[in-house]
Amino acid sequence: TLAGIATLGDTIPTVGDKPATGYEAGSWNETPASDTTISSDAECTYTYKLITYTITYDLDGGTVDGTNPVIYTVESDDITLTNPTREGYTFAGWTGTGATNPVTIAKGSTGNRSYTATWNANGDTAYTVEHYQQNLDGTYSLVETENLTGATDSMVTATVKAYEGFTHNPAVEGTLLSATVAGNGSTVLSVYYDRNTYTVSYDLNGGTVGEDVQTQFEGIRHGDTTPTIDDPARTGYIFAGWTPEVTDTVTGDVTYVAQWTPVTFDIDVQ
């Protein structure tokens, strides 16, 4: 601010040099009556204008609790930036204009500024692998869940398991065998297994069970009820069961063979 006292006819004082940094040309609060000489009493004040500088940020996926300032002036108090956070990552510091960690912009600083957050991926971010088995009706049920960890944004792949009577089917809708690990722990891989199918056959071994009776059953799912047929008959024999013994459920391809006991007769010779 420039102010002074002069007498009539004196030359109007000129505006001195503006402060070294942080200010730009301003304005008079009242324009002098003459451009060059004082012609009447006047109090004129010339005020320099503060320069407003910008602060820009690239948080690279992070967020700040609250806000960091986006402008400042040479007269602003010291500013210390709040560090951001990001799920699945550890903050590794700022890069940018005169970056230190933490970043403090001291009072009296000038110039536009730009800062970029840098991150280190955590190596223990949670993800889940779910294993589903086919039900007898063709739907699927969750049978096992693995809670695992990996590096954030790294690619992980599910390990297919071996379940007795089931075979992995990667074509089932909803299958997800590989994915990148989300920083918030939400990644879920899904693995599906179909029931194996088997053939159940009955070898009548010389017997009969009537016309058009089915004795071979294909496509029976693992764990399903074993299909049965009526006991066969054979002239001169008594049916003695099946070998092997018929099980309640199907666990593999099997052929049941009819067993026979010959009928014996007592002959009375006179």
PDB file of C-alpha atoms in Angstrom:
ATOM      1  CA  THR A   1       0.000   0.000   0.000  1.00  0.00           C
ATOM      2  CA  LEU A   2       1.360   3.416  -1.014  1.00  0.00           C
ATOM      3  CA  ALA A   3       0.299   6.572   0.863  1.00  0.00           C
ATOM      4  CA  GLY A   4       1.842  10.040   1.321  1.00  0.00           C
ATOM      5  CA  ILE A   5       1.324  13.831   1.925  1.00  0.00           C
ATOM      6  CA  ALA A   6       2.174  16.440  -0.713  1.00  0.00           C
ATOM      7  CA  THR A   7       1.350  20.095  -1.421  1.00  0.00           C
ATOM      8  CA  LEU A   8      -0.628  21.682  -4.180  1.00  0.00           C
ATOM      9  CA  GLY A   9       1.209  21.518  -7.494  1.00  0.00           C
ATOM     10  CA  ASP A  10       3.555  18.797  -6.419  1.00  0.00           C
ATOM     11  CA  THR A  11       4.002  15.822  -8.682  1.00  0.00           C
ATOM     12  CA  ILE A  12       1.865  12.859  -7.748  1.00  0.00           C
ATOM     13  CA  PRO A  13       4.066  10.236  -6.107  1.00  0.00           C
ATOM     14  CA  THR A  14       4.568   7.153  -8.254  1.00  0.00           C
ATOM     15  CA  VAL A  15       3.730   3.646  -7.138  1.00  0.00           C
ATOM     16  CA  GLY A  16       6.808   1.927  -5.845  1.00  0.00           C
ATOM     17  CA  ASP A  17       7.961  -1.545  -6.754  1.00  0.00           C
ATOM     18  CA  LYS A  18       5.510  -4.249  -5.780  1.00  0.00           C
ATOM     19  CA  PRO A  19       6.611  -6.851  -3.213  1.00  0.00           C
ATOM     20  CA  ALA A  20       9.042  -9.390  -4.608  1.00  0.00           C
ATOM     21  CA  THR A  21       6.750 -12.436  -4.806  1.00  0.00           C
ATOM     22  CA  GLY A  22       3.163 -13.434  -4.358  1.00  0.00           C
ATOM     23  CA  TYR A  23       1.569 -10.184  -5.537  1.00  0.00           C
ATOM     24  CA  GLU A  24       0.506  -8.635  -8.808  1.00  0.00           C
ATOM     25  CA  ALA A  25      -0.625  -5.195  -9.970  1.00  0.00           C
ATOM     26  CA  GLY A  26      -3.575  -3.911  -8.022  1.00  0.00           C
ATOM     27  CA  SER A  27      -5.617  -0.723  -8.026  1.00  0.00           C
ATOM     28  CA  TRP A  28      -6.162   2.676  -6.370  1.00  0.00           C
ATOM     29  CA  ASN A  29      -9.000   3.069  -3.919  1.00  0.00           C
ATOM     30  CA  GLU A  30      -9.550   6.478  -5.504  1.00  0.00           C
ATOM     31  CA  THR A  31      -8.248   7.725  -8.811  1.00  0.00           C
ATOM     32  CA  PRO A  32      -6.090  10.912  -8.400  1.00  0.00           C
ATOM     33  CA  ALA A  33      -7.693  14.081  -9.820  1.00  0.00           C
ATOM     34  CA  SER A  34      -4.759  14.691 -12.168  1.00  0.00           C
ATOM     35  CA  ASP A  35      -2.496  12.302 -13.919  1.00  0.00           C
ATOM     36  CA  THR A  36       0.686  14.151 -12.965  1.00  0.00           C
ATOM     37  CA  THR A  37       0.241  16.908 -10.339  1.00  0.00           C
ATOM     38  CA  ILE A  38      -1.667  17.395  -7.158  1.00  0.00           C
ATOM     39  CA  SER A  39      -4.530  19.842  -7.665  1.00  0.00           C
ATOM     40  CA  SER A  40      -6.483  19.264  -4.468  1.00  0.00           C
ATOM     41  CA  ASP A  41      -6.393  17.387  -1.186  1.00  0.00           C
ATOM     42  CA  ALA A  42      -6.738  13.640  -1.737  1.00  0.00           C
ATOM     43  CA  GLU A  43      -5.933  10.414   0.046  1.00  0.00           C
ATOM     44  CA  CYS A  44      -5.237   7.729  -2.476  1.00  0.00           C
ATOM     45  CA  THR A  45      -4.277   4.198  -1.563  1.00  0.00           C
ATOM     46  CA  TYR A  46      -2.825   1.713  -4.015  1.00  0.00           C
ATOM     47  CA  THR A  47      -3.273  -1.942  -2.993  1.00  0.00           C
ATOM     48  CA  TYR A  48      -1.399  -4.810  -4.607  1.00  0.00           C
ATOM     49  CA  LYS A  49      -3.416  -7.955  -5.346  1.00  0.00           C
ATOM     50  CA  LEU A  50      -2.474 -11.343  -3.864  1.00  0.00           C
ATOM     51  CA  ILE A  51      -1.776 -13.999  -6.470  1.00  0.00           C
ATOM     52  CA  THR A  52      -3.859 -17.125  -5.959  1.00  0.00           C
ATOM     53  CA  TYR A  53      -1.996 -20.331  -6.731  1.00  0.00           C
ATOM     54  CA  THR A  54      -3.552 -23.718  -7.456  1.00  0.00           C
ATOM     55  CA  ILE A  55      -2.818 -27.119  -5.918  1.00  0.00           C
ATOM     56  CA  THR A  56      -3.834 -30.149  -7.988  1.00  0.00           C
ATOM     57  CA  TYR A  57      -3.845 -33.783  -6.927  1.00  0.00           C
ATOM     58  CA  ASP A  58      -3.764 -37.201  -8.580  1.00  0.00           C
ATOM     59  CA  LEU A  59      -4.798 -39.681  -5.886  1.00  0.00           C
ATOM     60  CA  ASP A  60      -4.438 -42.671  -8.272  1.00  0.00           C
ATOM     61  CA  GLY A  61      -7.489 -44.427  -6.900  1.00  0.00           C
ATOM     62  CA  GLY A  62      -7.165 -43.217  -3.320  1.00  0.00           C
ATOM     63  CA  THR A  63      -9.399 -41.000  -1.224  1.00  0.00           C
ATOM     64  CA  VAL A  64      -8.746 -38.336   1.397  1.00  0.00           C
ATOM     65  CA  ASP A  65     -10.594 -38.171   4.678  1.00  0.00           C
ATOM     66  CA  GLY A  66     -11.818 -34.592   4.400  1.00  0.00           C
ATOM     67  CA  THR A  67     -10.205 -32.331   1.823  1.00  0.00           C
ATOM     68  CA  ASN A  68      -6.830 -30.888   0.986  1.00  0.00           C
ATOM     69  CA  PRO A  69      -6.791 -27.243  -0.152  1.00  0.00           C
ATOM     70  CA  VAL A  70      -6.846 -26.554  -3.881  1.00  0.00           C
ATOM     71  CA  ILE A  71      -5.663 -22.918  -3.697  1.00  0.00           C
ATOM     72  CA  TYR A  72      -3.329 -20.838  -1.530  1.00  0.00           C
ATOM     73  CA  THR A  73      -1.524 -17.478  -1.418  1.00  0.00           C
ATOM     74  CA  VAL A  74       1.802 -16.222  -0.152  1.00  0.00           C
ATOM     75  CA  GLU A  75       0.035 -15.196   3.057  1.00  0.00           C
ATOM     76  CA  SER A  76      -1.600 -18.583   3.733  1.00  0.00           C
ATOM     77  CA  ASP A  77      -0.584 -20.322   6.934  1.00  0.00           C
ATOM     78  CA  ASP A  78       1.518 -23.482   6.698  1.00  0.00           C
ATOM     79  CA  ILE A  79      -0.391 -26.249   4.888  1.00  0.00           C
ATOM     80  CA  THR A  80       0.315 -29.908   5.620  1.00  0.00           C
ATOM     81  CA  LEU A  81      -1.371 -32.292   3.205  1.00  0.00           C
ATOM     82  CA  THR A  82      -3.564 -35.098   4.523  1.00  0.00           C
ATOM     83  CA  ASN A  83      -2.325 -38.394   3.135  1.00  0.00           C
ATOM     84  CA  PRO A  84      -4.869 -40.446   1.157  1.00  0.00           C
ATOM     85  CA  THR A  85      -5.903 -44.049   1.728  1.00  0.00           C
ATOM     86  CA  ARG A  86      -6.731 -46.821  -0.746  1.00  0.00           C
ATOM     87  CA  GLU A  87      -8.182 -50.248  -0.081  1.00  0.00           C
ATOM     88  CA  GLY A  88      -5.605 -52.968  -0.590  1.00  0.00           C
ATOM     89  CA  TYR A  89      -2.670 -50.548  -0.751  1.00  0.00           C
ATOM     90  CA  THR A  90      -0.229 -48.816   1.567  1.00  0.00           C
ATOM     91  CA  PHE A  91       0.486 -45.138   0.897  1.00  0.00           C
ATOM     92  CA  ALA A  92       4.103 -44.733  -0.267  1.00  0.00           C
ATOM     93  CA  GLY A  93       4.285 -40.933  -0.356  1.00  0.00           C
ATOM     94  CA  TRP A  94       3.718 -37.968  -2.647  1.00  0.00           C
ATOM     95  CA  THR A  95       5.612 -37.011  -5.740  1.00  0.00           C
ATOM     96  CA  GLY A  96       5.421 -33.571  -7.302  1.00  0.00           C
ATOM     97  CA  THR A  97       6.323 -29.960  -6.553  1.00  0.00           C
ATOM     98  CA  GLY A  98       9.056 -29.979  -3.925  1.00  0.00           C
ATOM     99  CA  ALA A  99       7.511 -33.110  -2.451  1.00  0.00           C
ATOM    100  CA  THR A 100       8.502 -34.191   1.011  1.00  0.00           C
ATOM    101  CA  ASN A 101       6.728 -36.703   3.178  1.00  0.00           C
ATOM    102  CA  PRO A 102       4.626 -35.425   4.718  1.00  0.00           C
ATOM    103  CA  VAL A 103       4.133 -32.525   2.299  1.00  0.00           C
ATOM    104  CA  THR A 104       4.110 -29.116   3.982  1.00  0.00           C
ATOM    105  CA  ILE A 105       3.643 -25.896   2.018  1.00  0.00           C
ATOM    106  CA  ALA A 106       5.227 -23.236   4.215  1.00  0.00           C
ATOM    107  CA  LYS A 107       3.774 -19.768   4.608  1.00  0.00           C
ATOM    108  CA  GLY A 108       5.434 -17.496   2.070  1.00  0.00           C
ATOM    109  CA  SER A 109       5.546 -20.175  -0.637  1.00  0.00           C
ATOM    110  CA  THR A 110       4.510 -19.338  -4.172  1.00  0.00           C
ATOM    111  CA  GLY A 111       3.687 -21.046  -7.459  1.00  0.00           C
ATOM    112  CA  ASN A 112       1.170 -23.547  -8.694  1.00  0.00           C
ATOM    113  CA  ARG A 113       1.691 -27.028  -7.299  1.00  0.00           C
ATOM    114  CA  SER A 114       0.858 -30.586  -8.325  1.00  0.00           C
ATOM    115  CA  TYR A 115       1.076 -33.774  -6.270  1.00  0.00           C
ATOM    116  CA  THR A 116       0.613 -37.455  -7.157  1.00  0.00           C
ATOM    117  CA  ALA A 117      -0.007 -40.192  -4.614  1.00  0.00           C
ATOM    118  CA  THR A 118       2.089 -43.347  -4.910  1.00  0.00           C
ATOM    119  CA  TRP A 119       1.132 -46.759  -3.540  1.00  0.00           C
ATOM    120  CA  ASN A 120       2.519 -50.160  -2.624  1.00  0.00           C
ATOM    121  CA  ALA A 121       0.166 -53.104  -3.203  1.00  0.00           C
ATOM    122  CA  ASN A 122      -0.592 -55.102  -0.058  1.00  0.00           C
ATOM    123  CA  GLY A 123       0.390 -58.749  -0.308  1.00  0.00           C
ATOM    124  CA  ASP A 124      -2.258 -60.106   2.050  1.00  0.00           C
ATOM    125  CA  THR A 125      -5.509 -58.936   0.482  1.00  0.00           C
ATOM    126  CA  ALA A 126      -8.351 -61.407   0.975  1.00  0.00           C
ATOM    127  CA  TYR A 127     -10.130 -63.270  -1.813  1.00  0.00           C
ATOM    128  CA  THR A 128     -12.420 -66.300  -1.843  1.00  0.00           C
ATOM    129  CA  VAL A 129     -12.707 -69.511  -3.864  1.00  0.00           C
ATOM    130  CA  GLU A 130     -16.085 -71.268  -3.780  1.00  0.00           C
ATOM    131  CA  HIS A 131     -16.591 -74.881  -4.902  1.00  0.00           C
ATOM    132  CA  TYR A 132     -20.029 -76.036  -6.064  1.00  0.00           C
ATOM    133  CA  GLN A 133     -21.253 -79.591  -6.651  1.00  0.00           C
ATOM    134  CA  GLN A 134     -24.136 -80.616  -8.877  1.00  0.00           C
ATOM    135  CA  ASN A 135     -27.276 -81.847  -7.148  1.00  0.00           C
ATOM    136  CA  LEU A 136     -29.284 -84.790  -8.449  1.00  0.00           C
ATOM    137  CA  ASP A 137     -31.824 -82.344  -9.923  1.00  0.00           C
ATOM    138  CA  GLY A 138     -29.113 -80.546 -11.925  1.00  0.00           C
ATOM    139  CA  THR A 139     -28.790 -77.470  -9.700  1.00  0.00           C
ATOM    140  CA  TYR A 140     -25.601 -76.678  -7.761  1.00  0.00           C
ATOM    141  CA  SER A 141     -24.839 -76.266  -4.070  1.00  0.00           C
ATOM    142  CA  LEU A 142     -21.842 -74.714  -2.340  1.00  0.00           C
ATOM    143  CA  VAL A 143     -19.819 -77.435  -0.627  1.00  0.00           C
ATOM    144  CA  GLU A 144     -16.518 -75.761   0.227  1.00  0.00           C
ATOM    145  CA  THR A 145     -15.147 -72.235   0.646  1.00  0.00           C
ATOM    146  CA  GLU A 146     -11.469 -71.300   0.664  1.00  0.00           C
ATOM    147  CA  ASN A 147     -10.477 -67.995   2.274  1.00  0.00           C
ATOM    148  CA  LEU A 148      -7.152 -67.021   0.705  1.00  0.00           C
ATOM    149  CA  THR A 149      -4.918 -63.963   0.343  1.00  0.00           C
ATOM    150  CA  GLY A 150      -2.878 -62.482  -2.481  1.00  0.00           C
ATOM    151  CA  ALA A 151      -1.300 -59.266  -3.690  1.00  0.00           C
ATOM    152  CA  THR A 152      -3.780 -56.535  -4.600  1.00  0.00           C
ATOM    153  CA  ASP A 153      -4.433 -56.357  -8.359  1.00  0.00           C
ATOM    154  CA  SER A 154      -2.441 -59.550  -8.977  1.00  0.00           C
ATOM    155  CA  MET A 155      -3.945 -62.365 -11.052  1.00  0.00           C
ATOM    156  CA  VAL A 156      -5.014 -65.436  -9.074  1.00  0.00           C
ATOM    157  CA  THR A 157      -6.357 -68.761 -10.329  1.00  0.00           C
ATOM    158  CA  ALA A 158      -8.484 -71.285  -8.466  1.00  0.00           C
ATOM    159  CA  THR A 159      -7.100 -74.778  -7.909  1.00  0.00           C
ATOM    160  CA  VAL A 160      -9.552 -77.410  -9.110  1.00  0.00           C
ATOM    161  CA  LYS A 161     -10.188 -80.043  -6.446  1.00  0.00           C
ATOM    162  CA  ALA A 162     -10.767 -83.781  -6.759  1.00  0.00           C
ATOM    163  CA  TYR A 163     -14.113 -84.918  -5.368  1.00  0.00           C
ATOM    164  CA  GLU A 164     -15.089 -88.575  -5.563  1.00  0.00           C
ATOM    165  CA  GLY A 165     -17.850 -89.031  -8.098  1.00  0.00           C
ATOM    166  CA  PHE A 166     -17.546 -85.504  -9.544  1.00  0.00           C
ATOM    167  CA  THR A 167     -15.711 -83.944 -12.490  1.00  0.00           C
ATOM    168  CA  HIS A 168     -14.876 -80.274 -12.912  1.00  0.00           C
ATOM    169  CA  ASN A 169     -17.032 -78.590 -15.564  1.00  0.00           C
ATOM    170  CA  PRO A 170     -15.617 -75.205 -16.661  1.00  0.00           C
ATOM    171  CA  ALA A 171     -18.612 -74.594 -18.960  1.00  0.00           C
ATOM    172  CA  VAL A 172     -21.143 -74.099 -16.158  1.00  0.00           C
ATOM    173  CA  GLU A 173     -22.629 -70.590 -16.150  1.00  0.00           C
ATOM    174  CA  GLY A 174     -21.128 -68.549 -13.337  1.00  0.00           C
ATOM    175  CA  THR A 175     -17.699 -70.178 -13.506  1.00  0.00           C
ATOM    176  CA  LEU A 176     -14.826 -67.819 -12.708  1.00  0.00           C
ATOM    177  CA  LEU A 177     -11.465 -69.531 -12.480  1.00  0.00           C
ATOM    178  CA  SER A 178      -9.126 -66.499 -12.632  1.00  0.00           C
ATOM    179  CA  ALA A 179      -9.392 -62.843 -11.673  1.00  0.00           C
ATOM    180  CA  THR A 180      -7.380 -59.962 -10.264  1.00  0.00           C
ATOM    181  CA  VAL A 181      -7.524 -59.467  -6.503  1.00  0.00           C
ATOM    182  CA  ALA A 182      -9.717 -56.470  -5.679  1.00  0.00           C
ATOM    183  CA  GLY A 183      -8.292 -54.190  -3.012  1.00  0.00           C
ATOM    184  CA  ASN A 184     -11.502 -54.356  -0.979  1.00  0.00           C
ATOM    185  CA  GLY A 185     -11.390 -58.162  -0.690  1.00  0.00           C
ATOM    186  CA  SER A 186     -14.495 -58.713  -2.820  1.00  0.00           C
ATOM    187  CA  THR A 187     -12.976 -61.099  -5.395  1.00  0.00           C
ATOM    188  CA  VAL A 188     -14.776 -64.454  -5.504  1.00  0.00           C
ATOM    189  CA  LEU A 189     -13.724 -67.304  -7.803  1.00  0.00           C
ATOM    190  CA  SER A 190     -16.319 -70.008  -8.528  1.00  0.00           C
ATOM    191  CA  VAL A 191     -15.571 -73.620  -9.506  1.00  0.00           C
ATOM    192  CA  TYR A 192     -18.303 -76.076 -10.520  1.00  0.00           C
ATOM    193  CA  TYR A 193     -18.302 -79.868 -10.543  1.00  0.00           C
ATOM    194  CA  ASP A 194     -20.766 -82.154 -12.319  1.00  0.00           C
ATOM    195  CA  ARG A 195     -21.773 -85.534 -11.038  1.00  0.00           C
ATOM    196  CA  ASN A 196     -20.272 -88.393 -12.993  1.00  0.00           C
ATOM    197  CA  THR A 197     -22.801 -90.527 -14.865  1.00  0.00           C
ATOM    198  CA  TYR A 198     -22.749 -94.305 -14.986  1.00  0.00           C
ATOM    199  CA  THR A 199     -24.378 -97.309 -16.630  1.00  0.00           C
ATOM    200  CA  VAL A 200     -26.208 -99.907 -14.559  1.00  0.00           C
ATOM    201  CA  SER A 201     -26.812-103.258 -16.300  1.00  0.00           C
ATOM    202  CA  TYR A 202     -28.581-106.473 -15.325  1.00  0.00           C
ATOM    203  CA  ASP A 203     -27.296-109.703 -16.843  1.00  0.00           C
ATOM    204  CA  LEU A 204     -30.151-112.215 -16.566  1.00  0.00           C
ATOM    205  CA  ASN A 205     -27.707-115.070 -17.098  1.00  0.00           C
ATOM    206  CA  GLY A 206     -30.236-117.221 -18.982  1.00  0.00           C
ATOM    207  CA  GLY A 207     -33.324-115.958 -17.191  1.00  0.00           C
ATOM    208  CA  THR A 208     -36.154-113.714 -18.329  1.00  0.00           C
ATOM    209  CA  VAL A 209     -38.204-110.886 -16.850  1.00  0.00           C
ATOM    210  CA  GLY A 210     -40.921-110.549 -19.458  1.00  0.00           C
ATOM    211  CA  GLU A 211     -41.146-108.729 -22.732  1.00  0.00           C
ATOM    212  CA  ASP A 212     -39.663-105.244 -23.327  1.00  0.00           C
ATOM    213  CA  VAL A 213     -38.233-104.981 -19.817  1.00  0.00           C
ATOM    214  CA  GLN A 214     -35.285-102.590 -19.605  1.00  0.00           C
ATOM    215  CA  THR A 215     -32.165-104.220 -18.245  1.00  0.00           C
ATOM    216  CA  GLN A 216     -29.611-101.477 -18.965  1.00  0.00           C
ATOM    217  CA  PHE A 217     -29.799 -97.937 -17.554  1.00  0.00           C
ATOM    218  CA  GLU A 218     -27.451 -95.247 -18.835  1.00  0.00           C
ATOM    219  CA  GLY A 219     -26.697 -91.734 -17.582  1.00  0.00           C
ATOM    220  CA  ILE A 220     -27.376 -92.440 -13.920  1.00  0.00           C
ATOM    221  CA  ARG A 221     -25.804 -89.703 -11.807  1.00  0.00           C
ATOM    222  CA  HIS A 222     -23.382 -90.431  -9.033  1.00  0.00           C
ATOM    223  CA  GLY A 223     -25.277 -90.946  -5.788  1.00  0.00           C
ATOM    224  CA  ASP A 224     -28.655 -91.453  -7.472  1.00  0.00           C
ATOM    225  CA  THR A 225     -30.900 -94.357  -6.499  1.00  0.00           C
ATOM    226  CA  THR A 226     -29.996 -97.631  -8.202  1.00  0.00           C
ATOM    227  CA  PRO A 227     -32.643 -98.631 -10.741  1.00  0.00           C
ATOM    228  CA  THR A 228     -34.052-102.111 -10.102  1.00  0.00           C
ATOM    229  CA  ILE A 229     -35.952-104.743 -12.054  1.00  0.00           C
ATOM    230  CA  ASP A 230     -38.216-107.591 -11.039  1.00  0.00           C
ATOM    231  CA  ASP A 231     -36.602-110.855 -10.112  1.00  0.00           C
ATOM    232  CA  PRO A 232     -36.013-112.914 -13.247  1.00  0.00           C
ATOM    233  CA  ALA A 233     -37.210-116.471 -13.789  1.00  0.00           C
ATOM    234  CA  ARG A 234     -35.579-119.486 -15.388  1.00  0.00           C
ATOM    235  CA  THR A 235     -37.007-122.893 -16.006  1.00  0.00           C
ATOM    236  CA  GLY A 236     -35.420-125.459 -13.754  1.00  0.00           C
ATOM    237  CA  TYR A 237     -33.767-122.928 -11.505  1.00  0.00           C
ATOM    238  CA  ILE A 238     -34.521-120.869  -8.443  1.00  0.00           C
ATOM    239  CA  PHE A 239     -33.349-117.224  -8.526  1.00  0.00           C
ATOM    240  CA  ALA A 240     -30.603-116.805  -5.914  1.00  0.00           C
ATOM    241  CA  GLY A 241     -29.979-113.047  -6.116  1.00  0.00           C
ATOM    242  CA  TRP A 242     -27.526-110.760  -7.881  1.00  0.00           C
ATOM    243  CA  THR A 243     -23.769-110.652  -7.861  1.00  0.00           C
ATOM    244  CA  PRO A 244     -22.513-108.253  -6.725  1.00  0.00           C
ATOM    245  CA  GLU A 245     -25.246-107.358  -4.278  1.00  0.00           C
ATOM    246  CA  VAL A 246     -27.361-104.467  -5.536  1.00  0.00           C
ATOM    247  CA  THR A 247     -26.497-101.242  -3.701  1.00  0.00           C
ATOM    248  CA  ASP A 248     -28.970 -98.501  -2.768  1.00  0.00           C
ATOM    249  CA  THR A 249     -27.150 -95.806  -4.764  1.00  0.00           C
ATOM    250  CA  VAL A 250     -24.993 -95.683  -7.871  1.00  0.00           C
ATOM    251  CA  THR A 251     -21.285 -94.973  -7.455  1.00  0.00           C
ATOM    252  CA  GLY A 252     -19.885 -96.352 -10.702  1.00  0.00           C
ATOM    253  CA  ASP A 253     -20.531 -98.487 -13.771  1.00  0.00           C
ATOM    254  CA  VAL A 254     -21.807-101.862 -12.650  1.00  0.00           C
ATOM    255  CA  THR A 255     -23.280-105.059 -14.060  1.00  0.00           C
ATOM    256  CA  TYR A 256     -25.394-107.227 -11.792  1.00  0.00           C
ATOM    257  CA  VAL A 257     -25.437-110.892 -12.775  1.00  0.00           C
ATOM    258  CA  ALA A 258     -28.352-113.150 -11.857  1.00  0.00           C
ATOM    259  CA  GLN A 259     -27.445-116.190  -9.779  1.00  0.00           C
ATOM    260  CA  TRP A 260     -29.333-119.441 -10.062  1.00  0.00           C
ATOM    261  CA  THR A 261     -29.766-122.565  -7.977  1.00  0.00           C
ATOM    262  CA  PRO A 262     -30.840-125.672  -9.918  1.00  0.00           C
ATOM    263  CA  VAL A 263     -34.135-127.234  -8.846  1.00  0.00           C
ATOM    264  CA  THR A 264     -33.570-130.745  -7.489  1.00  0.00           C
ATOM    265  CA  PHE A 265     -36.093-133.562  -7.568  1.00  0.00           C
ATOM    266  CA  ASP A 266     -36.355-136.688  -5.418  1.00  0.00           C
ATOM    267  CA  ILE A 267     -36.806-139.768  -7.605  1.00  0.00           C
ATOM    268  CA  ASP A 268     -38.388-142.783  -5.992  1.00  0.00           C
ATOM    269  CA  VAL A 269     -37.175-145.887  -7.827  1.00  0.00           C
ATOM    270  CA  GLN A 270     -39.306-149.030  -7.187  1.00  0.00           C
TER     271      GLN A 270
END
